[in-house]
């Protein structure tokens, strides 16, 4: 395996992470962090470059492992999401790490009066990263790049569900990193629950809200701060004046990314009542066009495992038994769902009501629920009465209705007329709110997530604050306090008057 000439791998060793326990790896990294101190820009950039090389040099082997883990997953999807998809943010981190890490002078005017203030962004130490199975590398390597940009060491635990992919990374990681910098944790070290118990300096988790809650509880026992990137039932709303053909195509396509196994896929759609039938017909037509075959189609991503296959099929059956109408795209001569291939046909449900499991549970599969609405307020009320989603979709113009929807709901992000476009911005944060997550990353936000904003001051003031705030308090101190109270009361009265005139 040939390494790019510009990558410095001299520091990389051949010691496998599996030679040590998780606790030992944490101790090794923490000792190295304390020994070496805060890394300079060159070191940080080199680590991000080696992280990129680990993916790029082994991309074909990784794609093959992902296909084996899923049973059916197109190479192009794996390359686009778990390899190329990482490079956007990793490259951005590499280009800007030196600028972001610089100490900044703030409130310079006060420095002239004898009070200097500086702001540092210091690394936390050792960061633990727990990844999910749907994009097992993108959702571990991108936060790892942010952690390296911020100057940290990384304990990375890709999902054990995609075990073959994790094994490829664990096998090759020592060619690029000594375990003091990056250690890959596998199921051989212990469970994800065991990993969550580590006393790292920050725990980053991507996965379901249920598991995220458990991770947060374990981390809280050690007062370890957490970033939780979770999921939820992402809603979509079609504007009354929207082009129904465009809306149906984009939402039908978005639902089927990675077989619907994406935390950002639309889960349910609100469509103007008068256009419900047209929208439903066009979604089904789009799926028929895109999937003339399914059972033997290598580009149709399988459901990851039997457990999830059974769960998704159960959600469809429960809804149908309770009165929902099922619309499925099943090519001629095929019998679907197919448990052996773990393939579920694209499914659209109408007539879904409260009491059906799919009304509350995130599907995470190729199923789209469609509701009619007469007034936009009905859609807003439904969305707001459920846990805040990771994202929300709108099909239509950037108009007053769009603003009304945004103002009346809460979500991690909002995307109009296309799938997850906020992911492709280097300036926007990625993260949820409420049940869909805690904290954010990507771009500078990721750097700040894995840094500590550290205040540094120097006082050459002619008076001593310590003396003024400690007994005994003199008449001068009382006059000064009373004078300040009167001054701030005046300011507050002026603010009240000014606000009334707005």
C-alpha angles and dihedrals in degrees: 000000000000120000122212109262094237094058115096107218097160090108093051115105134195096236108124120224088232090069088076138044121249091256092050091050090052091050092047092052095044091050090050091049092052092044097049099035126207109347120237124237094265092057093047093049091048091053092050090048092052090048089054091048092052088062100037098045093051100034097122093049090047093051091050091050091050091051090050092048094051097036090227124028125140117246091226092058093049092048093047096048110026099033114020091028090063095052096069094064097032090055091047091051091049093050096048106031093095092052095044095050095055118113112249129212111223133190091016092178091064089054088068088058092054103270116105120191128191133177123213129186103213126186117253097222118240120019124199116210122193115191133199129232101243095071099006097175105033091053093050103034096048094055089041089057090052090049091051092048088055091051102255137135117239136224104191124195112183116194119287088213089072091046097158092055092047090051091054091053093044090050096051102033094084089060088065107026139034111228088249088073106029128008122182113217118207135182087270087072093052141275130316087254089058090051091051089059094062116116094233122154094247132007119210118192133180118187144074124344090241095056091037089058090054092048091050092050093051092047091048090060087065095035089244112161115234140205111203120196104187139160140235143165103307112208129212127199126199115210116233089241096044123122100257093203092056092043093051094048097048095045093043090052094043092053091056100050106127088355090301091300098129126108088224098053116118108256101187137007134213112212128181106266094238091056100042096104094046092049093048092049093049094049090052091046090051092052092047089052094050099040112042086155130023113165095062096024108119090196093060104089115230123229104266099245145349093266093059093040090056092045095052094045087049092054091053093047093047092052093047093048090052094052109278119136117238123212114185135177106224116166117229114276095017127114111212145217089046115197095192095055091032090228123149118189120241103276131196120192128199129178093041112163141178112290095043113112093229089060089070108020123082105241101207090189143077097300127113124188118207126201128186121227135189099190126030089232089070091061092044092050092051094048093046093050091060131064114287110269128226091243141355131213132217128190112200143048126323090260143134092284091055091051090048091053093049094046093047098050142045126226140145090255142343125228127188126206099347143051120278095325091164088071090069095056119095091201101053125082122234117217146102136249130225111345092359095064154305124245129358145236143186123105118000090343088066092050090051093046090061095040135075114230097223121196117217122185138178120196125204092158117150090233131056115238090194091055092047092052099046130073142302097059113202132206087260090058092049092049090049093050093046091047091053092049090054092047094051091044089057091049090050093050090051090050091052092051093046093050092050089058093056 
